[in-house]
Each structure stands twice: as C-alpha cells, then as structure tokens.
Amino acid sequence: MLDFDILEYQERLERTKKSMEKQGIEVLLITDPANMNYLSGYDAWSFYVHQMLVVIIDEPQPIWIGRYMDATGAKSKTWMYDENIMAYPDYYVQSDRYHPMEFVAEILEEIGHGNRVIAVEKEQYYFTAKAYEVLKAKLPNATFKDGTLLVNWVRIHKSDQEIEYMRKAAMIAERSMQAGLQSIHTGSRECDAAASIFFELVKGTEEFGGDYPSIVPMLPTGENTSTPHLTWSDAYFEEGNSVIVELAGCYKRYHCPLARTAFIGQPPEYHHRLASIVAEGMEEVIAKVKPGIYLEELEEAWRKSTRKYGIEKESRLGYSLGLNYPPDWGEHTASIRKGDKTVLQPNMTFHFIPGIWEDHYGLEMSESFRVTETGIELFTNYPRELLVQSPFQLPDGSNGIIS
Amino acid sequence: MLDFDILEYQERLERTKKSMEKQGIEVLLITDPANMNYLSGYDAWSFYVHQMLVVIIDEPQPIWIGRYMDATGAKSKTWMYDENIMAYPDYYVQSDRYHPMEFVAEILEEIGHGNRVIAVEKEQYYFTAKAYEVLKAKLPNATFKDGTLLVNWVRIHKSDQEIEYMRKAAMIAERSMQAGLQSIHTGSRECDAAASIFFELVKGTEEFGGDYPSIVPMLPTGENTSTPHLTWSDAYFEEGNSVIVELAGCYKRYHCPLARTAFIGQPPEYHHRLASIVAEGMEEVIAKVKPGIYLEELEEAWRKSTRKYGIEKESRLGYSLGLNYPPDWGEHTASIRKGDKTVLQPNMTFHFIPGIWEDHYGLEMSESFRVTETGIELFTNYPRELLVQSPFQLPDGSNGIIS
C-alpha cells in the first residue's frame, strides 16, 4: 500500500532530523500536506481541516494527529504504528468554541514535550495565524522556532524512485497537452478543452492511472493570455485567438508541468518572432544546466540571450518541483532568479517557465527538467514553438497542429 | 465580464461594512479567495501567492493587492477602478528576504490607515502565521482584531442570482454522478471513473460550462469506504466492491455537492438495511427544514430517527455551502450539529451529508438544499438508495444501475 519502501521514508526522516539538529529544533510540527506525505506516506484530501505530523528528534516514528474520521486512512496509508495515529473528535472542526491546536497542545504536554524547542511551519497555507496563537497560549513553557521549508529543503534532492514517478507524470502531461490541443478549434469552448485535458490527466495511461494536479489546467485565451492565472470560461474559441495551455501531469502526487502556446489560424509575424526569441533563450539555459553551478546562472544565461531582442522579464523563470498538493506544485525553496545561490546537484528537479506577459498578449513555453550527473534530462518531449492550429476540426478528428 | 451586477457587489460591500461597524473594525484585510471574489469579482488561481482585498470602512471601493503578473487579471475581473489595483514586484514571491505583507503594510501607512483598527482573517488557509507576524511588526500603531468569518457570515444569505448559479451547478452534479456510475464496473479502474466524472464536471452542459470543484471527486472503494477523504487509485473495480462517489458540480465557483454509494454486484443485506436507515433519517430531516428553526433541530431529527436502529454518528451532518475555492467547498460558518443555534432563513443553502463510516465499510448519501419561504428545495434529484451496479459493462454501454 505504501508508495515507497519503508526504508526510504526512514531515510527521509533521518535527513529531516539532521536538519532539525542543526537548527536546534527538538520537535517539528509539520502541517504542509506534501511534507506530511513525504515523511509518513499519508495521502488524502483532508488538509482542509487541521492535521499534522509531529517529528520528535529522539523518537523513532512521527505522530500523525488529525480528525477522527481520517484516522482510519492514516492507519492504512502510513508506515507508522497504529498507536502513533491520534485523532481529535469532530466538535473541534470549524468550531467557534474549540480549536484542534488545543488538542495538539494537550498531547504534547501529556507525552512530555510541552517544554521543548518546538518549530512550526509559519509560512505555509495550512497553518493559520490562529493555530499559532492557540499553540503559543497553550504551551507557555515551549520555545517556538520557525521550521518553514525545513522539510521542503530535504525534498529538493529526489531519489531515483521519485524521478521514476516524475517520468510517469511527464507521460501523462504530454498526452494531456495533445488532448487539449485537439480540442482547441472554433467548434469548441474553453471548458471543452479543459475537460479533455482533465480526462487525460486523471485517466493516465493503460499501465498506470493519473492523479489530480495541484493546480488546475490554465487556459487563458485571447486578451487573457496577458494574465497567467485566469482559468477557463465557456466561450467558444475564435479564429485569431492565442491560447496558453499550462498543465501538469501528476502521478502519486509527483508533478511534471508543461506549458505551450497555440494560435488558432495564421498568427501575426510578431507571435512567431516572440516564440523564437523565447525558444532561443530556453536553449541557452538548457545548455547551461549541470551540477555545480548556481541557479542564478541560469537566469543570467536567459537574460543575456533575450536582452539583445529587448525582452525584459519581471518575474522569476522557474522553481523547484515535485511532490505537492493544492494550491501549488512548486516546492517554495529554490527559484530560477537573480540572487538564488542554490548549487545545482544531480536529481534536483525544476519547472523552467519563462512566461512573457505583455499588455494584450502573452506567451508561455516551459520545460520540466532533472539535473543529471553531467547535464540535464528534459522530462517531456514537445515541440518548442508557437503551435499553429487549424481553426476547424478536421474530418479525421486530427485537428491539432498544422505547422 | 462580471458574474453579478455591480449593484450586487456594492450591496455585499455595504453588508460587510455594517458588520465591521458592529464589531468596531475600521479596516478589514480579506485573504480568503472566496471572500475576495464575493466582494470584488476577482476569480483566478493566484491564491498560492499572497494577495488580499482591503475594505476600508469609509472608502467606497475596496483595494486589491497582489502579485504584479496578476494585476491585469484583477483589473479585468473586478468592478473597482484600476487605481485600486496595487501590485507587488516578483521578488516578494516565495523569498527568504522579502514578505508581501511588508508591501501591504507600507501601502496602509502611505494611505493613512496604519494606525486604525485592522482585522485579519486569522483562521483562514491563505493567511499564514508569518503573514500576521510581519503585519504586526510593520504596523506598530495599528490595533489588530480577528475578522475570521466576518464576510463568510455575510455570504450565508444567498441572492436569487447566486441560487440560480447553484441550480446550474446541480445540473452538472447530476450528469457527473451519472457518468461516474456508468464507469464503475469490473472492466474499469478507479481513475477511469474519476476521469469520466471530471470530464462532465468541467465540460458542463451545452448551454453553460462547468468550473473546477474546490474538492476533487472522492471515490473510496472497498475497505477504503470506511475513510472518507482518500482519493482514487488505479486499481480495477471488483465484484463485491462498495464505491462511494462524492462530488460537486461547480458553476462560476458556486457548488452543489452530491454523494451516493454504489455496490458492484449483489450487496449483502446489511448494506441495503443501512442505506434505508440513512434514507429514513434523511427524510425526517428534509421534512423538518423551514425558516425559523434552529439548525441543531435538524441534527435532533436525525438522531431521533436513527437512534432506534442503534446508529450513532460522531461527526456533524452538514454545513453551509456556496461560493468557494480549494481546499473546501463549505463556508465554515453554520454546521448541522448539536449546539448550532443558527436560525434558518430563506436562501440559506446547505450540504446535508450524514456519512456513516464503520470499521470496514462506509456509506454516504447526501443532498444539497436551499431553505425556501416555507420549507426546502432540493437542488438535485437522484435516487436516495444504495445503487446496485451490474459488474459488467452492458453491450449498450448503459451499465449503471440495475436496481
């Protein structure tokens, strides 16, 4: 039932404890669902209520704390003993009288850790300002530290098994992109294309099924290509529309994102030109990737390449990537941008997405990659160009790409 | 481009300000994406970075603050003037040196509100413990209050237009349930059924498209029916499996959830019996719904009905429902449970989901409903019974329900 060998979970835990030791942390309260999964195997859509994994520096197993109805799932999906699964009653859920962190504080006191150095993930979606206030009030003898990203930084080094999962996610990403592009023509609505993409993402292949991506497919169309995070509407596609397709295949919560830009009909020359500038910049970056360099050197390569065409990019070029849950598939650690001194090492993985968003038009092309012993492995294999689409669905249903 | 008349947004803002006044709040910092959408119209998958809507008691329009690349979307998707859209540069994003709340604090100081009574949503997914720490440090002259759920309680009263959107979501929910059940047979995998459901959810109808639901379809199968929040696997369905299907249709971010339990092949008598006990309890509750009663009276009706069969339910029976974003479609205000003194009023809407999770088996049937002037309107119309499925796909593709 576990997605990884139990030894892999234990090795992850050891690396986490080493980092805790270095930072003087005795008890780490983990509320990021990806970090919980990474260390315990727990995978469920229960992160909309409070839950956590408690890692105690001198205990061999973490403790899972969550809602009563989710404890059965925690027992079956984690490698820990059943007595390390602890559940709070339902009256704590979304209540104006009780808070689950009161329950957590009581447990920590009971098992003798109420007076230790406790770290919480302060900058994390599922750890609220209120949760922290309650913990501090109920554990007056604890010393609190910030444990944000501690486990995320452990996650940045992927195992071969994790890479294998990302390769499967990549296969799903390619198929989903193809299905989406087939649905982009004037007889189809944005929601129809999004539906086709979702179908492939979740179905996966004959050999293995897909998982839900942490971000829904983005499909900004026409003027909306100038803004990256609008989701689909039910408008029909029109000849002359640009359409950005940004999606991620997902396998056992491991992601492989892929973005491309399509044009319905014959694009203005400028669109082709922008696409080839971006493609050239991407080539320069891809050629540069190898162990030992700083991440910011990739940004520098991009800047050098595109500056000569007058392209200035305000936002970062990408980020570390892997296991995640909504609302984000990025790991929030290393970013491909100026000033990032992360040194590239084998089995680090990134989404490289140099999106260009102008006032009335935008273009996205992206690659997800792994750093190898000597260079780079691209996870997907998809033409890196503006994808010119026939406006009409062809009789053989092939539609799709005409150039 | 707006989903509601501008007057409706302004009326919502007025009701929000009245509640602020009552609670002595001068400036409300809204970070819940549903609350942001409710008051401004803003709808994008950008909530994975910090963003907010600032409501100032003596200003006619809210201020949107978010990431630079999302500002174009905010200008096009909200009713406010462009100068009320303020964006922070990308170096604030997921940085270890800068925090977007520093930018927010600077703006509040600059426009003269740094020393007022400021409320934040302390118990909300997208407002982190760190965000609150930064705000408090950077606004030493402000008085901070808790504004959690202030706008959510305004949202509990739906307009007729909102109800219309929920009815559309209901049509999508019914179709998606049907598509899912058609895919539940021994030739199909859990991921195939989930893919069929997702396809219908996103495609919607010929007349209007679907939106992504705030929770993915749940599909616990076999022993996993004993735990409610596990998502699908790629295992093939087997004769003798129970399958719980919990999904929500979504239209313009308004949800209509629907849950049913299917059985592949001939179910043990006990499963039928449990389903009819639950159905009887649901009938009692449905008969009771009308304006003027306390929400907890619904729980009492359920308890009276099911106690005589020895059924005890640990968790709440449902919750207020409507507009939302991942990770939850519930509104976090009123719950159908003992002690909830919310008085039912017309156009309140709820998801009534009396799930039963036993050690090795679980059963879910649910109804989403609206309180009317005199009683209840059920949003969906789906048989309230254990759905017995043929194990095999029939030659006409109809499979699905055999009893």
Tab-separated table of C-alpha atoms in Angstrom, chain B:
chain	number	residue	atom	x	y	z
B	1	MET	CA	-17.345	40.326	-17.785
B	2	LEU	CA	-18.639	40.483	-14.178
B	3	ASP	CA	-20.547	37.452	-12.874
B	4	PHE	CA	-23.028	39.671	-10.983
B	5	ASP	CA	-24.483	43.121	-11.413
B	6	ILE	CA	-22.222	45.791	-9.978
B	7	LEU	CA	-25.036	46.781	-7.615
B	8	GLU	CA	-24.951	43.307	-6.105
B	9	TYR	CA	-21.236	43.653	-5.308
B	10	GLN	CA	-21.871	47.050	-3.751
B	11	GLU	CA	-24.747	45.729	-1.669
B	12	ARG	CA	-22.484	42.908	-0.410
B	13	LEU	CA	-19.864	45.508	0.488
B	14	GLU	CA	-22.469	47.533	2.404
B	15	ARG	CA	-23.495	44.490	4.442
B	16	THR	CA	-19.817	43.772	5.128
B	17	LYS	CA	-19.235	47.314	6.326
B	18	LYS	CA	-22.277	47.117	8.617
B	19	SER	CA	-20.805	44.026	10.217
B	20	MET	CA	-17.401	45.731	10.511
B	21	GLU	CA	-19.039	48.693	12.221
B	22	LYS	CA	-20.821	46.428	14.687
B	23	GLN	CA	-17.506	44.757	15.541
B	24	GLY	CA	-15.562	48.008	15.750
B	25	ILE	CA	-13.387	47.220	12.721
B	26	GLU	CA	-12.162	50.085	10.503
B	27	VAL	CA	-10.003	48.186	8.036
B	28	LEU	CA	-10.634	44.557	7.033
B	29	LEU	CA	-7.848	42.610	5.299
B	30	ILE	CA	-9.521	39.828	3.352
B	31	THR	CA	-7.339	36.914	2.242
B	32	ASP	CA	-9.961	34.180	1.759
B	33	PRO	CA	-10.219	33.891	-2.058
B	34	ALA	CA	-13.972	33.258	-1.832
B	35	ASN	CA	-14.448	36.409	0.217
B	36	MET	CA	-12.262	38.341	-2.224
B	37	ASN	CA	-14.352	37.084	-5.155
B	38	TYR	CA	-17.622	37.755	-3.298
B	39	LEU	CA	-16.822	41.434	-2.782
B	40	SER	CA	-14.782	42.251	-5.881
B	41	GLY	CA	-15.500	39.670	-8.583
B	42	TYR	CA	-11.834	38.583	-8.672
B	43	ASP	CA	-11.503	34.958	-9.805
B	44	ALA	CA	-8.101	33.419	-10.614
B	45	TRP	CA	-5.833	30.619	-9.438
B	46	SER	CA	-3.435	33.114	-7.877
B	47	PHE	CA	-4.183	32.347	-4.220
B	48	TYR	CA	-0.990	30.298	-3.975
B	49	VAL	CA	0.816	33.617	-3.525
B	50	HIS	CA	-0.166	36.299	-1.033
B	51	GLN	CA	-2.983	38.569	-2.153
B	52	MET	CA	-5.783	40.431	-0.400
B	53	LEU	CA	-8.725	42.747	-0.627
B	54	VAL	CA	-8.659	45.719	1.741
B	55	VAL	CA	-12.060	47.017	2.825
B	56	ILE	CA	-11.863	50.415	4.492
B	57	ILE	CA	-14.991	51.432	6.339
B	58	ASP	CA	-15.069	54.995	4.976
B	59	GLU	CA	-13.909	54.303	1.413
B	60	PRO	CA	-16.359	53.482	-1.397
B	61	GLN	CA	-14.236	50.799	-3.086
B	62	PRO	CA	-12.006	48.019	-1.787
B	63	ILE	CA	-8.328	47.847	-2.749
B	64	TRP	CA	-6.894	44.713	-4.391
B	65	ILE	CA	-3.268	43.937	-3.549
B	66	GLY	CA	-1.473	41.069	-5.260
B	67	ARG	CA	1.365	39.924	-7.458
B	68	TYR	CA	2.414	42.064	-10.414
B	69	MET	CA	1.627	39.399	-13.038
B	70	ASP	CA	-1.905	39.006	-11.628
B	71	ALA	CA	-2.818	42.699	-11.641
B	72	THR	CA	-4.007	42.626	-15.267
B	73	GLY	CA	-6.465	39.892	-14.310
B	74	ALA	CA	-7.612	41.889	-11.295
B	75	LYS	CA	-8.259	44.931	-13.471
B	76	SER	CA	-10.339	42.949	-15.928
B	77	LYS	CA	-12.234	40.761	-13.416
B	78	THR	CA	-13.267	43.276	-10.725
B	79	TRP	CA	-15.662	46.214	-10.618
B	80	MET	CA	-13.197	48.578	-8.979
B	81	TYR	CA	-11.228	51.420	-10.600
B	82	ASP	CA	-7.823	50.444	-11.967
B	83	GLU	CA	-6.085	52.689	-9.422
B	84	ASN	CA	-7.480	50.446	-6.683
B	85	ILE	CA	-5.432	47.530	-8.042
B	86	MET	CA	-1.974	47.549	-6.462
B	87	ALA	CA	0.751	45.032	-7.261
B	88	TYR	CA	3.970	43.946	-5.594
B	89	PRO	CA	7.097	43.062	-7.596
B	90	ASP	CA	8.001	39.414	-8.164
B	91	TYR	CA	10.983	39.414	-5.802
B	92	TYR	CA	8.474	39.248	-2.936
B	93	VAL	CA	7.273	35.830	-4.131
B	94	GLN	CA	8.423	32.857	-2.017
B	95	SER	CA	11.509	34.726	-0.949
B	96	ASP	CA	13.599	34.305	2.192
B	97	ARG	CA	14.321	38.041	2.248
B	98	TYR	CA	11.085	39.827	1.434
B	99	HIS	CA	7.498	39.219	2.517
B	100	PRO	CA	4.464	40.600	0.638
B	101	MET	CA	2.957	41.761	3.935
B	102	GLU	CA	5.783	44.324	4.175
B	103	PHE	CA	4.431	45.782	0.936
B	104	VAL	CA	0.876	45.696	2.296
B	105	ALA	CA	1.945	47.455	5.489
B	106	GLU	CA	3.708	50.179	3.510
B	107	ILE	CA	0.598	50.847	1.466
B	108	LEU	CA	-1.614	51.009	4.542
B	109	GLU	CA	0.791	53.507	6.147
B	110	GLU	CA	1.012	55.579	2.967
B	111	ILE	CA	-2.737	55.938	2.546
B	112	GLY	CA	-3.129	56.849	6.199
B	113	HIS	CA	-4.621	53.716	7.727
B	114	GLY	CA	-1.601	52.381	9.608
B	115	ASN	CA	-2.963	53.460	12.984
B	116	ARG	CA	-6.515	52.176	12.708
B	117	VAL	CA	-8.378	49.116	13.991
B	118	ILE	CA	-7.377	46.472	11.467
B	119	ALA	CA	-8.905	42.993	11.318
B	120	VAL	CA	-7.310	39.979	9.649
B	121	GLU	CA	-8.769	36.541	8.916
B	122	LYS	CA	-6.737	34.629	11.485
B	123	GLU	CA	-8.299	31.240	10.795
B	124	GLN	CA	-8.070	31.036	7.037
B	125	TYR	CA	-5.909	28.860	4.770
B	126	TYR	CA	-4.197	31.639	2.880
B	127	PHE	CA	-3.266	33.888	5.793
B	128	THR	CA	-0.171	32.373	7.365
B	129	ALA	CA	1.206	32.727	10.879
B	130	LYS	CA	4.181	34.504	9.319
B	131	ALA	CA	1.973	36.962	7.421
B	132	TYR	CA	0.389	38.026	10.700
B	133	GLU	CA	3.782	38.384	12.425
B	134	VAL	CA	5.081	40.605	9.633
B	135	LEU	CA	1.968	42.796	9.625
B	136	LYS	CA	2.077	43.283	13.387
B	137	ALA	CA	5.776	44.175	13.296
B	138	LYS	CA	5.389	46.617	10.405
B	139	LEU	CA	2.237	48.306	11.705
B	140	PRO	CA	3.106	49.008	15.344
B	141	ASN	CA	0.414	51.675	15.688
B	142	ALA	CA	-2.456	49.547	14.446
B	143	THR	CA	-4.883	47.748	16.742
B	144	PHE	CA	-5.424	44.217	15.455
B	145	LYS	CA	-8.681	42.287	15.666
B	146	ASP	CA	-9.860	38.927	14.386
B	147	GLY	CA	-12.061	39.235	11.313
B	148	THR	CA	-12.337	35.492	10.664
B	149	LEU	CA	-15.650	34.520	9.045
B	150	LEU	CA	-16.978	38.098	9.057
B	151	VAL	CA	-17.549	38.007	5.279
B	152	ASN	CA	-18.426	34.270	5.373
B	153	TRP	CA	-21.404	35.126	7.604
B	154	VAL	CA	-22.468	37.806	5.114
B	155	ARG	CA	-22.240	35.125	2.409
B	156	ILE	CA	-24.640	32.779	4.205
B	157	HIS	CA	-27.628	34.689	2.745
B	158	LYS	CA	-27.728	33.952	-0.979
B	159	SER	CA	-29.225	36.241	-3.603
B	160	ASP	CA	-31.570	34.846	-6.240
B	161	GLN	CA	-28.746	35.080	-8.766
B	162	GLU	CA	-26.477	33.015	-6.527
B	163	ILE	CA	-29.242	30.399	-6.168
B	164	GLU	CA	-29.532	30.331	-9.949
B	165	TYR	CA	-25.813	29.547	-10.194
B	166	MET	CA	-26.180	26.756	-7.628
B	167	ARG	CA	-29.038	25.255	-9.667
B	168	LYS	CA	-26.727	25.168	-12.657
B	169	ALA	CA	-24.051	23.515	-10.524
B	170	ALA	CA	-26.714	20.966	-9.538
B	171	MET	CA	-27.400	20.049	-13.157
B	172	ILE	CA	-23.681	19.461	-13.611
B	173	ALA	CA	-23.541	17.376	-10.420
B	174	GLU	CA	-26.312	15.035	-11.617
B	175	ARG	CA	-24.680	14.471	-15.005
B	176	SER	CA	-21.294	13.879	-13.414
B	177	MET	CA	-22.728	11.372	-10.948
B	178	GLN	CA	-24.358	9.522	-13.837
B	179	ALA	CA	-21.101	9.490	-15.822
B	180	GLY	CA	-19.190	8.216	-12.800
B	181	LEU	CA	-21.632	5.390	-12.132
B	182	GLN	CA	-21.502	4.328	-15.780
B	183	SER	CA	-17.757	3.841	-15.374
B	184	ILE	CA	-17.977	1.749	-12.229
B	185	HIS	CA	-17.717	-1.881	-13.378
B	186	THR	CA	-15.090	-4.607	-13.398
B	187	GLY	CA	-13.575	-3.506	-16.716
B	188	SER	CA	-12.708	-0.098	-15.360
B	189	ARG	CA	-10.259	1.431	-12.865
B	190	GLU	CA	-10.976	3.967	-10.136
B	191	CYS	CA	-9.001	6.556	-12.135
B	192	ASP	CA	-11.170	5.885	-15.221
B	193	ALA	CA	-14.330	6.635	-13.247
B	194	ALA	CA	-12.737	9.742	-11.731
B	195	ALA	CA	-11.696	10.869	-15.243
B	196	SER	CA	-15.263	10.483	-16.533
B	197	ILE	CA	-16.577	12.490	-13.597
B	198	PHE	CA	-14.014	15.260	-14.100
B	199	PHE	CA	-14.811	15.434	-17.811
B	200	GLU	CA	-18.506	16.094	-17.126
B	201	LEU	CA	-17.793	18.476	-14.245
B	202	VAL	CA	-15.615	20.704	-16.403
B	203	LYS	CA	-17.485	20.406	-19.707
B	204	GLY	CA	-20.832	21.228	-18.119
B	205	THR	CA	-23.863	21.311	-20.405
B	206	GLU	CA	-24.401	22.508	-23.971
B	207	GLU	CA	-25.740	25.785	-22.577
B	208	PHE	CA	-23.087	26.550	-19.950
B	209	GLY	CA	-19.656	25.265	-18.996
B	210	GLY	CA	-18.566	23.807	-15.689
B	211	ASP	CA	-15.964	25.113	-13.282
B	212	TYR	CA	-13.425	23.152	-11.211
B	213	PRO	CA	-14.804	21.965	-7.858
B	214	SER	CA	-12.998	23.036	-4.680
B	215	ILE	CA	-12.517	19.390	-3.722
B	216	VAL	CA	-11.738	16.682	-6.270
B	217	PRO	CA	-14.236	13.824	-6.636
B	218	MET	CA	-13.793	11.296	-3.834
B	219	LEU	CA	-14.081	7.664	-4.795
B	220	PRO	CA	-13.210	5.444	-1.817
B	221	THR	CA	-13.680	1.821	-2.814
B	222	GLY	CA	-13.935	-1.464	-0.894
B	223	GLU	CA	-12.393	-1.254	2.592
B	224	ASN	CA	-11.493	2.368	1.859
B	225	THR	CA	-15.167	3.322	2.112
B	226	SER	CA	-14.518	3.315	5.860
B	227	THR	CA	-12.491	6.507	5.480
B	228	PRO	CA	-13.993	9.472	3.663
B	229	HIS	CA	-11.132	11.533	2.207
B	230	LEU	CA	-8.992	9.099	0.230
B	231	THR	CA	-8.876	9.901	-3.474
B	232	TRP	CA	-8.852	7.368	-6.330
B	233	SER	CA	-6.190	4.781	-7.157
B	234	ASP	CA	-5.608	2.937	-10.442
B	235	ALA	CA	-6.952	-0.379	-9.140
B	236	TYR	CA	-9.647	-2.152	-11.164
B	237	PHE	CA	-13.099	-2.326	-9.606
B	238	GLU	CA	-14.081	-5.793	-8.419
B	239	GLU	CA	-17.379	-7.521	-7.965
B	240	GLY	CA	-18.325	-7.121	-4.307
B	241	ASN	CA	-16.842	-3.594	-4.020
B	242	SER	CA	-18.692	-0.758	-2.404
B	243	VAL	CA	-17.881	2.575	-4.023
B	244	ILE	CA	-18.686	5.946	-2.512
B	245	VAL	CA	-18.935	8.749	-5.059
B	246	GLU	CA	-18.760	12.231	-3.537
B	247	LEU	CA	-18.523	15.093	-5.992
B	248	ALA	CA	-19.702	18.648	-6.541
B	249	GLY	CA	-20.874	20.368	-9.669
B	250	CYS	CA	-19.497	23.882	-9.843
B	251	TYR	CA	-20.641	26.906	-11.818
B	252	LYS	CA	-18.809	30.231	-11.515
B	253	ARG	CA	-17.286	28.940	-8.238
B	254	TYR	CA	-20.758	28.061	-6.773
B	255	HIS	CA	-21.008	24.442	-5.681
B	256	CYS	CA	-23.631	21.776	-5.476
B	257	PRO	CA	-22.243	18.592	-3.877
B	258	LEU	CA	-23.853	15.182	-4.223
B	259	ALA	CA	-22.822	11.858	-2.672
B	260	ARG	CA	-24.114	8.350	-3.304
B	261	THR	CA	-22.894	4.845	-2.589
B	262	ALA	CA	-22.834	2.139	-5.213
B	263	PHE	CA	-22.317	-1.602	-4.897
B	264	ILE	CA	-20.903	-3.739	-7.680
B	265	GLY	CA	-22.929	-6.934	-7.846
B	266	GLN	CA	-25.413	-8.154	-5.230
B	267	PRO	CA	-24.834	-6.406	-1.902
B	268	PRO	CA	-25.139	-8.127	1.488
B	269	GLU	CA	-28.495	-7.467	3.138
B	270	TYR	CA	-26.793	-5.294	5.742
B	271	HIS	CA	-25.808	-2.706	3.139
B	272	HIS	CA	-29.404	-2.313	1.957
B	273	ARG	CA	-30.555	-2.056	5.547
B	274	LEU	CA	-28.034	0.646	6.432
B	275	ALA	CA	-28.985	2.602	3.302
B	276	SER	CA	-32.654	2.512	4.204
B	277	ILE	CA	-31.950	3.631	7.779
B	278	VAL	CA	-29.962	6.571	6.432
B	279	ALA	CA	-32.646	7.361	3.831
B	280	GLU	CA	-35.329	7.344	6.527
B	281	GLY	CA	-33.266	9.673	8.714
B	282	MET	CA	-32.725	11.968	5.741
B	283	GLU	CA	-36.467	12.073	5.059
B	284	GLU	CA	-37.095	13.156	8.655
B	285	VAL	CA	-34.560	15.944	8.370
B	286	ILE	CA	-35.825	17.103	4.983
B	287	ALA	CA	-39.387	17.238	6.316
B	288	LYS	CA	-38.227	19.459	9.156
B	289	VAL	CA	-36.444	22.179	7.151
B	290	LYS	CA	-38.168	25.572	7.188
B	291	PRO	CA	-37.350	29.148	8.148
B	292	GLY	CA	-37.315	29.970	11.847
B	293	ILE	CA	-35.976	26.745	13.332
B	294	TYR	CA	-32.505	26.257	14.807
B	295	LEU	CA	-30.024	24.312	12.723
B	296	GLU	CA	-29.438	21.936	15.640
B	297	GLU	CA	-33.087	20.837	15.373
B	298	LEU	CA	-32.148	19.077	12.141
B	299	GLU	CA	-29.496	17.101	13.977
B	300	GLU	CA	-32.075	16.231	16.629
B	301	ALA	CA	-34.482	14.931	13.985
B	302	TRP	CA	-31.705	12.770	12.529
B	303	ARG	CA	-30.691	11.445	15.930
B	304	LYS	CA	-34.262	10.556	16.903
B	305	SER	CA	-34.774	8.700	13.661
B	306	THR	CA	-31.539	6.703	13.587
B	307	ARG	CA	-31.055	6.058	17.316
B	308	LYS	CA	-33.752	3.430	17.296
B	309	TYR	CA	-31.611	1.399	14.893
B	310	GLY	CA	-28.507	1.753	17.041
B	311	ILE	CA	-26.780	4.250	14.735
B	312	GLU	CA	-24.629	6.869	16.478
B	313	LYS	CA	-22.940	9.494	14.339
B	314	GLU	CA	-19.759	11.084	15.688
B	315	SER	CA	-19.363	13.818	13.103
B	316	ARG	CA	-21.500	16.754	12.003
B	317	LEU	CA	-24.284	16.216	9.452
B	318	GLY	CA	-23.501	19.068	7.108
B	319	TYR	CA	-22.587	22.685	6.636
B	320	SER	CA	-23.393	25.943	4.892
B	321	LEU	CA	-22.385	25.992	1.269
B	322	GLY	CA	-21.872	28.079	-1.846
B	323	LEU	CA	-19.039	30.069	-3.421
B	324	ASN	CA	-15.611	28.653	-2.728
B	325	TYR	CA	-12.045	27.741	-3.696
B	326	PRO	CA	-9.833	24.781	-2.853
B	327	PRO	CA	-9.381	23.141	-0.457
B	328	ASP	CA	-13.033	23.256	0.722
B	329	TRP	CA	-16.481	23.962	-0.640
B	330	GLY	CA	-18.042	24.505	2.810
B	331	GLU	CA	-18.421	28.046	4.150
B	332	HIS	CA	-17.070	27.325	7.677
B	333	THR	CA	-19.953	29.137	9.345
B	334	ALA	CA	-23.063	27.131	10.321
B	335	SER	CA	-22.869	23.355	10.798
B	336	ILE	CA	-25.730	20.885	11.128
B	337	ARG	CA	-24.831	19.638	14.609
B	338	LYS	CA	-25.798	19.749	18.245
B	339	GLY	CA	-25.376	23.208	19.714
B	340	ASP	CA	-25.608	25.144	16.458
B	341	LYS	CA	-28.149	27.910	17.121
B	342	THR	CA	-28.157	29.375	13.610
B	343	VAL	CA	-31.780	30.232	12.754
B	344	LEU	CA	-32.746	29.005	9.287
B	345	GLN	CA	-33.767	31.728	6.857
B	346	PRO	CA	-34.836	31.706	3.216
B	347	ASN	CA	-31.962	31.355	0.716
B	348	MET	CA	-29.572	29.774	3.160
B	349	THR	CA	-28.013	26.739	1.481
B	350	PHE	CA	-26.507	23.588	2.980
B	351	HIS	CA	-24.881	20.311	2.117
B	352	PHE	CA	-26.569	17.650	4.247
B	353	ILE	CA	-24.231	14.644	4.297
B	354	PRO	CA	-24.860	12.099	7.027
B	355	GLY	CA	-21.896	9.829	6.184
B	356	ILE	CA	-21.591	6.602	8.126
B	357	TRP	CA	-18.042	5.268	8.433
B	358	GLU	CA	-17.734	1.911	10.163
B	359	ASP	CA	-14.555	-0.130	10.688
B	360	HIS	CA	-14.586	-1.850	7.303
B	361	TYR	CA	-17.448	-0.225	5.453
B	362	GLY	CA	-18.886	3.199	4.863
B	363	LEU	CA	-21.979	4.688	3.280
B	364	GLU	CA	-22.623	8.206	2.054
B	365	MET	CA	-25.783	9.740	0.655
B	366	SER	CA	-26.215	13.472	0.578
B	367	GLU	CA	-28.483	16.285	-0.527
B	368	SER	CA	-27.694	19.935	-1.129
B	369	PHE	CA	-30.638	22.178	-0.341
B	370	ARG	CA	-31.956	25.679	-0.109
B	371	VAL	CA	-34.263	26.942	2.639
B	372	THR	CA	-37.352	28.415	0.941
B	373	GLU	CA	-40.026	30.780	2.287
B	374	THR	CA	-41.987	27.789	3.554
B	375	GLY	CA	-39.710	24.748	3.507
B	376	ILE	CA	-36.988	23.206	1.382
B	377	GLU	CA	-35.787	22.994	-2.213
B	378	LEU	CA	-33.508	20.063	-3.004
B	379	PHE	CA	-31.007	21.063	-5.679
B	380	THR	CA	-30.533	17.615	-7.203
B	381	ASN	CA	-32.914	14.779	-7.923
B	382	TYR	CA	-31.131	11.452	-7.575
B	383	PRO	CA	-32.457	8.145	-6.124
B	384	ARG	CA	-31.780	8.069	-2.397
B	385	GLU	CA	-30.795	4.408	-2.050
B	386	LEU	CA	-27.879	2.027	-2.331
B	387	LEU	CA	-27.114	1.989	-6.076
B	388	VAL	CA	-26.701	-1.604	-7.184
B	389	GLN	CA	-24.489	-1.840	-10.253
B	390	SER	CA	-24.003	-4.581	-12.763
B	391	PRO	CA	-20.403	-5.780	-12.509
B	392	PHE	CA	-20.098	-5.697	-16.278
B	393	GLN	CA	-20.470	-3.027	-18.877
B	394	LEU	CA	-23.610	-3.863	-20.845
B	395	PRO	CA	-23.461	-4.055	-24.645
B	396	ASP	CA	-25.469	-0.837	-24.999
B	397	GLY	CA	-22.903	0.886	-22.761
B	398	SER	CA	-25.643	1.580	-20.237
B	399	ASN	CA	-24.157	-0.394	-17.343
B	400	GLY	CA	-25.040	1.685	-14.345
B	401	ILE	CA	-27.854	0.951	-12.053
B	402	ILE	CA	-29.662	-2.371	-12.082
B	403	SER	CA	-31.992	-1.748	-9.131
